[in-house]
């Protein structure tokens, strides 16, 4: 893993969202996407060895770095599904990572 800037992370997420989400869904979630971008600026730069956790409590998406929640929770199941589709959708950014997250392959 390497250090990553807020810009790099934001761009990667924003480019990945349309791979598994409709234009209508993205339009409905613009406020939540903006909130995610704001949280990313608070989280970044992400240094090597940091742990970013994205958690859905059944109502809100909560993002933390090294065990500390960052920003306000982002409301809604639709947003959470849209965000997690980046890694777990039909067209994930990495099939290897998807399989690892689902426990379908082992990491060396």
Steps between C-alpha positions, in 0.01 A plus 500: 500500500613855436403845622200645319376859478141619538496589131618155393246323720213728400575461131526121528166473681318745273625320189400161642145590606351503146631148429222342707246778547250667270510869417166535681639342817808721488280808453284406801808459715687821410472644853632177650782482244592857595502398866731208413737738321504723807581206726780390268664841533492453879638145480777569250784489457483134581841381611635152452384283788183700568173309513192642336174334602170547320216363711123487445298482821170429323421868465819700440842457341774580750859560392790483742876518490697300753189451714388865506177594320550774243224749414131434544341167409366495144132402507327241289520145379499608135818700548668215686408250229630739237829550685561131568424417136842649422657190656213249503290586193473315170788711366732546799816705472689179581360149471786371716411746777130413470579131542722574799230714664248221448741238631514324164878509464791507734760770517864389495 
